[in-house]
XYZ file of N, CA and C in Angstrom:
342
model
N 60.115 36.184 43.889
C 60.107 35.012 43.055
C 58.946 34.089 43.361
N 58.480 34.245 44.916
C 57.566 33.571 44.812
C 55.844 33.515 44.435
N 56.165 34.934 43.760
C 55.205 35.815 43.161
C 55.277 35.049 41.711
N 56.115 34.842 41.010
C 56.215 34.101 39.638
C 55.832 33.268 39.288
N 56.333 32.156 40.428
C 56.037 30.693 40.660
C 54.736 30.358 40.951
N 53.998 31.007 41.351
C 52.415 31.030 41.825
C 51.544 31.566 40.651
N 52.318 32.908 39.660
C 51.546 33.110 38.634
C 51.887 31.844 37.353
N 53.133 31.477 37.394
C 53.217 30.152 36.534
C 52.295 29.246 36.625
N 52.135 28.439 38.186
C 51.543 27.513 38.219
C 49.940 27.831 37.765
N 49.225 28.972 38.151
C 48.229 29.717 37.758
C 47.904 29.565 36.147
N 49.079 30.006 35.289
C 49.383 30.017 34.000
C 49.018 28.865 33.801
N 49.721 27.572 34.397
C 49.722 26.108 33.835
C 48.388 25.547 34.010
N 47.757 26.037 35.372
C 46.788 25.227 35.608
C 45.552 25.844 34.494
N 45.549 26.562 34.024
C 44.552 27.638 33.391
C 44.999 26.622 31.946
N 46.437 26.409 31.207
C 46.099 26.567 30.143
C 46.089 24.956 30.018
N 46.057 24.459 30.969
C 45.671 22.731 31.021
C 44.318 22.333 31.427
N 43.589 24.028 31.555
C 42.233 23.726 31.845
C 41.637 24.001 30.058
N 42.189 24.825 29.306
C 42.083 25.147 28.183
C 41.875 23.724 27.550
N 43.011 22.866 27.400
C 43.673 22.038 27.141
C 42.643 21.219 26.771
N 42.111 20.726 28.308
C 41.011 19.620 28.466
C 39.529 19.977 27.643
N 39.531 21.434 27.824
C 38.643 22.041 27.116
C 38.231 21.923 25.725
N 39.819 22.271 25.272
C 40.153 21.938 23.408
C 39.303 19.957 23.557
N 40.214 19.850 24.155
C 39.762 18.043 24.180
C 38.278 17.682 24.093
N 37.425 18.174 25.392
C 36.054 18.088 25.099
C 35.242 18.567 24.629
N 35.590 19.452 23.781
C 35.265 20.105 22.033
C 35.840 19.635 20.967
N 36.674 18.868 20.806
C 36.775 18.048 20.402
C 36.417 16.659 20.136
N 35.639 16.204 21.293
C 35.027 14.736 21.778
C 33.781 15.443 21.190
N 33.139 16.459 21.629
C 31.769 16.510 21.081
C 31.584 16.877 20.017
N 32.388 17.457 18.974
C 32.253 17.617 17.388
C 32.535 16.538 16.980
N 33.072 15.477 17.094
C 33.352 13.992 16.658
C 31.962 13.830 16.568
N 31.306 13.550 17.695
C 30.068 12.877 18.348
C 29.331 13.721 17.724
N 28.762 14.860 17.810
C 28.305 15.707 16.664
C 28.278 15.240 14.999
N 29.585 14.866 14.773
C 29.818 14.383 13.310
C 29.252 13.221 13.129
N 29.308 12.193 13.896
C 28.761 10.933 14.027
C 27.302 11.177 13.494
N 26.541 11.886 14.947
C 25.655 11.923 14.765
C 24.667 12.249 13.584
N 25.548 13.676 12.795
C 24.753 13.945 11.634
C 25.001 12.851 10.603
N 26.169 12.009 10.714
C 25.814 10.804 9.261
C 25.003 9.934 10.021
N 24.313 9.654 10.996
C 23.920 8.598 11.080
C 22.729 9.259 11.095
N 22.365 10.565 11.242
C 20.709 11.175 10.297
C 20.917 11.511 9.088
N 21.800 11.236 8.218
C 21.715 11.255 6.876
C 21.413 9.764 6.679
N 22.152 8.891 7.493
C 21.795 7.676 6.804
C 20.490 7.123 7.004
N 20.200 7.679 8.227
C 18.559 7.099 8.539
C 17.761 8.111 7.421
N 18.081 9.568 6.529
C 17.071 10.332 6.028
C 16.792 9.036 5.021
N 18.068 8.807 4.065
C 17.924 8.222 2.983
C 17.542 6.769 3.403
N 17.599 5.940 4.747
C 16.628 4.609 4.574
C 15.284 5.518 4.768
N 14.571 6.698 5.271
C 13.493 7.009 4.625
C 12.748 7.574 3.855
N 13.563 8.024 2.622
C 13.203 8.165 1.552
C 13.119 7.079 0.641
N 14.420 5.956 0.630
C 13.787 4.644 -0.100
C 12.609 4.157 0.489
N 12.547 4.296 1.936
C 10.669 3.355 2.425
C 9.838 4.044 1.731
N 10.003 5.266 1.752
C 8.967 6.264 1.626
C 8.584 6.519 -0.001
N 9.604 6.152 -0.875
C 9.444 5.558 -2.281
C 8.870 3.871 -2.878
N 9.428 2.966 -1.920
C 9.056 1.681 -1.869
C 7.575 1.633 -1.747
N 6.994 2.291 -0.342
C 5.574 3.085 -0.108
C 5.270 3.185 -1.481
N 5.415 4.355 -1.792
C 4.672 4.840 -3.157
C 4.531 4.287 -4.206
N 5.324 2.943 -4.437
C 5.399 2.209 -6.112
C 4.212 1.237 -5.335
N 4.553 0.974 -4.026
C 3.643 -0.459 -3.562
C 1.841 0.180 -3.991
N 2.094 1.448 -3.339
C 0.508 1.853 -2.803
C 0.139 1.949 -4.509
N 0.895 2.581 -5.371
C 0.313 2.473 -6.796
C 0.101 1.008 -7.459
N 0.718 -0.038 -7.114
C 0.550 -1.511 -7.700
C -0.790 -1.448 -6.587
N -1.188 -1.320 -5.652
C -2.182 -1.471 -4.937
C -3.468 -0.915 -5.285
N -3.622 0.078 -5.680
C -4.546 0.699 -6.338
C -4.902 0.298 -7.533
N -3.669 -0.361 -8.306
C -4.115 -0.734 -9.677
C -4.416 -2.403 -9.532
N -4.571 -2.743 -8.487
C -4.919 -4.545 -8.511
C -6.478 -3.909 -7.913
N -6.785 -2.644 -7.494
C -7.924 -2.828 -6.716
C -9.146 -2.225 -7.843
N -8.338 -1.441 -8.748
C -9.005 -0.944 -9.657
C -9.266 -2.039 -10.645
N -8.454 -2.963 -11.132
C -8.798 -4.140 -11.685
C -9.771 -4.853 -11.074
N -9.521 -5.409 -10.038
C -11.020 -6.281 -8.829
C -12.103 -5.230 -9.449
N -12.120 -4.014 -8.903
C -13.352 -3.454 -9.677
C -13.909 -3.591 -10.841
N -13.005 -3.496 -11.945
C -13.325 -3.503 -13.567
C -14.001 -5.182 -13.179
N -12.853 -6.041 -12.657
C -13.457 -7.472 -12.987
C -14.901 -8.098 -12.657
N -14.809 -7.211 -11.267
C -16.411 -7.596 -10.628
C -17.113 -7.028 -11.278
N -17.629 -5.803 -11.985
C -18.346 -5.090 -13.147
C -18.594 -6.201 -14.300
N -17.525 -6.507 -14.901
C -17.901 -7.197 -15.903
C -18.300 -8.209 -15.817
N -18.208 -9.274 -14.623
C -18.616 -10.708 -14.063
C -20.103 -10.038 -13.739
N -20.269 -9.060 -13.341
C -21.675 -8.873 -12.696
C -22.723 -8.420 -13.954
N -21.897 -8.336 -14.693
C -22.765 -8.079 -16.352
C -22.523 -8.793 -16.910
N -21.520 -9.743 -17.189
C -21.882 -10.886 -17.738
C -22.963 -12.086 -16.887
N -22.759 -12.085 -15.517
C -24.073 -12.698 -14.994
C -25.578 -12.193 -15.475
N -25.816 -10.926 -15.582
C -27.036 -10.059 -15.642
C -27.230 -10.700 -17.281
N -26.118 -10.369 -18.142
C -26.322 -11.056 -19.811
C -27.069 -12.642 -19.383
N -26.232 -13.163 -18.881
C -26.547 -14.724 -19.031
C -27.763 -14.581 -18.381
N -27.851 -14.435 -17.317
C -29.432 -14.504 -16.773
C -30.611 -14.057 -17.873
N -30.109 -13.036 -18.720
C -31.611 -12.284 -19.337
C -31.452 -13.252 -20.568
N -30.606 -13.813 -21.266
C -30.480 -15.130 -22.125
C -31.560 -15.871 -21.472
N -31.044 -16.566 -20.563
C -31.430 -17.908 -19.969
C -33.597 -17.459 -19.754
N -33.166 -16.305 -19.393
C -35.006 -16.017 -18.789
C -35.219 -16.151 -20.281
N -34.860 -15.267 -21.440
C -35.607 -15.636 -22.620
C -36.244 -17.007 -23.329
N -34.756 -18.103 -22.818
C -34.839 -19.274 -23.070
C -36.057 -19.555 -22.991
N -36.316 -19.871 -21.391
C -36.883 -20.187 -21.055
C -39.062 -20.086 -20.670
N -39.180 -18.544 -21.321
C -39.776 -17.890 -21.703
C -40.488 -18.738 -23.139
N -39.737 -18.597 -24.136
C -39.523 -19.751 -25.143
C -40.107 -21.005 -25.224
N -39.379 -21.860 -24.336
C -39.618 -23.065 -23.980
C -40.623 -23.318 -23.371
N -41.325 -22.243 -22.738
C -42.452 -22.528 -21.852
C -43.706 -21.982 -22.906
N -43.495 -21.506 -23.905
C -44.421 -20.922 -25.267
C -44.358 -21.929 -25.588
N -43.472 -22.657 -25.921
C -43.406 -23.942 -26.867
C -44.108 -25.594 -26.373
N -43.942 -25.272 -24.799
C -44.581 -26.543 -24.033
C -45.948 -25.931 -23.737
N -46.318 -25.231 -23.839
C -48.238 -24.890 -24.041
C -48.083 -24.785 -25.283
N -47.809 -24.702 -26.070
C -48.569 -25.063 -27.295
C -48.072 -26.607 -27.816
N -47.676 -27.392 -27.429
C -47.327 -28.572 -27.219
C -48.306 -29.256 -26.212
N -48.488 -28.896 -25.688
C -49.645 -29.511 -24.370
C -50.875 -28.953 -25.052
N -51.415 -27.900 -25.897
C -52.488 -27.572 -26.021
C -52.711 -28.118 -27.432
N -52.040 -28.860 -28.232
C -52.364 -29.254 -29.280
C -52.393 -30.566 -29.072
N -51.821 -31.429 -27.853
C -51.860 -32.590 -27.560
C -53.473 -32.604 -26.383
N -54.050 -31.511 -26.026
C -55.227 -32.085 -25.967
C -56.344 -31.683 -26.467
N -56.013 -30.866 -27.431
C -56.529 -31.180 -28.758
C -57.016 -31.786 -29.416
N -55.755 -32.871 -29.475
C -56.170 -34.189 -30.569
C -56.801 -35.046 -29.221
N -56.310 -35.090 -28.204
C -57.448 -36.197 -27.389
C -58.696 -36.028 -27.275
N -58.931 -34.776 -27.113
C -60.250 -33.876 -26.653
C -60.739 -34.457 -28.419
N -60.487 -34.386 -29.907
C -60.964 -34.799 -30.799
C -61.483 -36.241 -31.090
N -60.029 -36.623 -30.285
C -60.546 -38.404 -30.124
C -61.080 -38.635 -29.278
N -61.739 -38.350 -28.051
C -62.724 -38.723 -27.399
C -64.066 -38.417 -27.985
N -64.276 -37.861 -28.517
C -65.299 -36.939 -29.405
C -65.475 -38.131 -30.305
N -65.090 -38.604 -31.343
C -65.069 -39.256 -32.369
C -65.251 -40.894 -31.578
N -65.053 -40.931 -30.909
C -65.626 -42.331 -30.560
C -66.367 -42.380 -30.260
């Protein structure tokens, strides 16, 4: 009998080693489970960044592509106004020699005549 009692306790201690076993396979598939929603939840906060990213970087490109268009056309409308203004002035400076050259003209006549 005391052959029984020794394979019992044997029995018990074995299937309370099982036991604890079931238990901490159990603790770590929890923790396991945890873990994979909390990398699902971090995938999807980075796929919204990673979309947020992509609408930003396209509004970004299109304010930079505008600055471009705008500086183009400011830099040709400067180049317009400038080649205006040189004509003007081109003009005006035809118009003040022959304004100055007909005004000594008539002096250069009236000194003459006196």
């Amino acid at each position: 009998m005391a052959e029984v009692g020794a394979t019992n306790a044997q029995l018990d201690r074995i299937e309370q080693g099982l036991s604890d076993l079931r238990a901490l396979n159990t603790q770590i598939l929890d923790r396991l489970t945890r873990m994979e929603e909390r990398q699902n939840g971090h995938a999807a906060d980075l796929e919204r960044a990673e979309a947020r990213i992509a609408r930003l970087e396209s509004k970004v490109e299109k304010v930079e592509q505008d600055a471009v268009a705008s500086r183009e056309r400011s830099h040709y409308q400067h180049k317009t106004l400038f080649a205006r203004w040189s004509g003007l002035k081109t003009v005006g400076l035809l118009l003040l020699g022959a304004a100055l050259s007909m005004t000594g003209k008539v002096i250069a006549n009236a000194i003459r005549g006196l």
